[in-house]
Amino acid sequence: QDMKPLRRMTAEKIEKLGGRIYATVARMSNLEKDDHWTEIVYDDARFDVELPDYLFSLSNLQNPRPWKPK
């Protein structure tokens, strides 16, 4: 779009989450319309979780099987 930014993501709140410092509230704002934005709020996070190989297979992405982290 003529090489000018249209959106900006900002970290609105930074806290410890899952044992790490993390942006717990992030906002994507439309730079052309002040009242248009999307906000993401993270309540919980787990890092360095071992994931089974099948989790991202085409078959599992089309028909997900239940899985919970240990």
mmCIF file of C-alpha atoms in Angstrom:
data_model
loop_
_atom_site.group_PDB
_atom_site.id
_atom_site.type_symbol
_atom_site.label_atom_id
_atom_site.label_comp_id
_atom_site.label_asym_id
_atom_site.label_seq_id
_atom_site.Cartn_x
_atom_site.Cartn_y
_atom_site.Cartn_z
ATOM 1 C CA GLN A 1 0.000 0.000 0.000
ATOM 2 C CA ASP A 2 2.511 2.567 -1.212
ATOM 3 C CA MET A 3 5.012 1.271 1.386
ATOM 4 C CA LYS A 4 3.375 3.081 4.299
ATOM 5 C CA PRO A 5 2.256 1.190 7.417
ATOM 6 C CA LEU A 6 -1.459 0.483 7.818
ATOM 7 C CA ARG A 7 -1.425 -1.291 11.185
ATOM 8 C CA ARG A 8 0.643 -1.245 14.360
ATOM 9 C CA MET A 9 0.921 -3.913 17.050
ATOM 10 C CA THR A 10 1.628 -2.704 20.563
ATOM 11 C CA ALA A 11 2.135 -4.496 23.862
ATOM 12 C CA GLU A 12 -0.411 -2.953 26.208
ATOM 13 C CA LYS A 13 0.499 -4.981 29.308
ATOM 14 C CA ILE A 14 3.657 -6.963 30.101
ATOM 15 C CA GLU A 15 3.696 -9.502 32.936
ATOM 16 C CA LYS A 16 5.253 -12.778 33.974
ATOM 17 C CA LEU A 17 3.405 -15.598 32.219
ATOM 18 C CA GLY A 18 4.441 -19.234 32.205
ATOM 19 C CA GLY A 19 7.633 -18.287 34.024
ATOM 20 C CA ARG A 20 8.664 -15.706 31.395
ATOM 21 C CA ILE A 21 8.182 -11.998 30.853
ATOM 22 C CA TYR A 22 5.546 -11.773 28.112
ATOM 23 C CA ALA A 23 3.106 -9.299 26.560
ATOM 24 C CA THR A 24 -0.169 -10.482 28.126
ATOM 25 C CA VAL A 25 -2.251 -7.886 26.282
ATOM 26 C CA ALA A 26 -1.419 -6.971 22.677
ATOM 27 C CA ARG A 27 -3.345 -4.661 20.389
ATOM 28 C CA MET A 28 -3.312 -4.446 16.583
ATOM 29 C CA SER A 29 -4.483 -0.962 15.620
ATOM 30 C CA ASN A 30 -5.591 0.356 12.245
ATOM 31 C CA LEU A 31 -3.513 3.493 11.625
ATOM 32 C CA GLU A 32 -6.142 4.985 9.305
ATOM 33 C CA LYS A 33 -9.135 4.485 11.633
ATOM 34 C CA ASP A 34 -8.531 5.256 15.314
ATOM 35 C CA ASP A 35 -11.554 3.297 16.552
ATOM 36 C CA HIS A 36 -10.652 0.025 14.726
ATOM 37 C CA TRP A 37 -8.453 -2.414 16.628
ATOM 38 C CA THR A 38 -8.138 -6.040 17.694
ATOM 39 C CA GLU A 39 -6.932 -6.984 21.158
ATOM 40 C CA ILE A 40 -5.430 -10.313 22.212
ATOM 41 C CA VAL A 41 -5.350 -11.239 25.913
ATOM 42 C CA TYR A 42 -3.237 -14.159 27.141
ATOM 43 C CA ASP A 43 -4.404 -15.663 30.463
ATOM 44 C CA ASP A 44 -2.126 -18.702 30.531
ATOM 45 C CA ALA A 45 0.877 -19.997 28.611
ATOM 46 C CA ARG A 46 3.168 -22.995 28.668
ATOM 47 C CA PHE A 47 6.594 -22.951 27.071
ATOM 48 C CA ASP A 48 8.975 -25.763 26.092
ATOM 49 C CA VAL A 49 6.120 -28.280 25.971
ATOM 50 C CA GLU A 50 6.907 -31.521 24.159
ATOM 51 C CA LEU A 51 4.474 -32.029 21.284
ATOM 52 C CA PRO A 52 3.702 -35.417 19.728
ATOM 53 C CA ASP A 53 4.779 -35.883 16.091
ATOM 54 C CA TYR A 54 1.214 -36.545 14.874
ATOM 55 C CA LEU A 55 -0.083 -33.198 16.151
ATOM 56 C CA PHE A 56 0.740 -31.261 12.947
ATOM 57 C CA SER A 57 0.147 -34.053 10.454
ATOM 58 C CA LEU A 58 -2.280 -33.310 7.613
ATOM 59 C CA SER A 59 -4.606 -36.009 8.938
ATOM 60 C CA ASN A 60 -4.697 -34.522 12.437
ATOM 61 C CA LEU A 61 -5.088 -30.955 11.172
ATOM 62 C CA GLN A 62 -8.151 -32.045 9.156
ATOM 63 C CA ASN A 63 -9.602 -34.237 11.948
ATOM 64 C CA PRO A 64 -8.041 -33.180 15.262
ATOM 65 C CA ARG A 65 -7.583 -35.794 17.974
ATOM 66 C CA PRO A 66 -7.811 -34.744 21.612
ATOM 67 C CA TRP A 67 -4.458 -33.911 23.195
ATOM 68 C CA LYS A 68 -3.457 -32.306 26.479
ATOM 69 C CA PRO A 69 0.026 -31.275 27.592
ATOM 70 C CA LYS A 70 1.641 -33.223 30.408
#
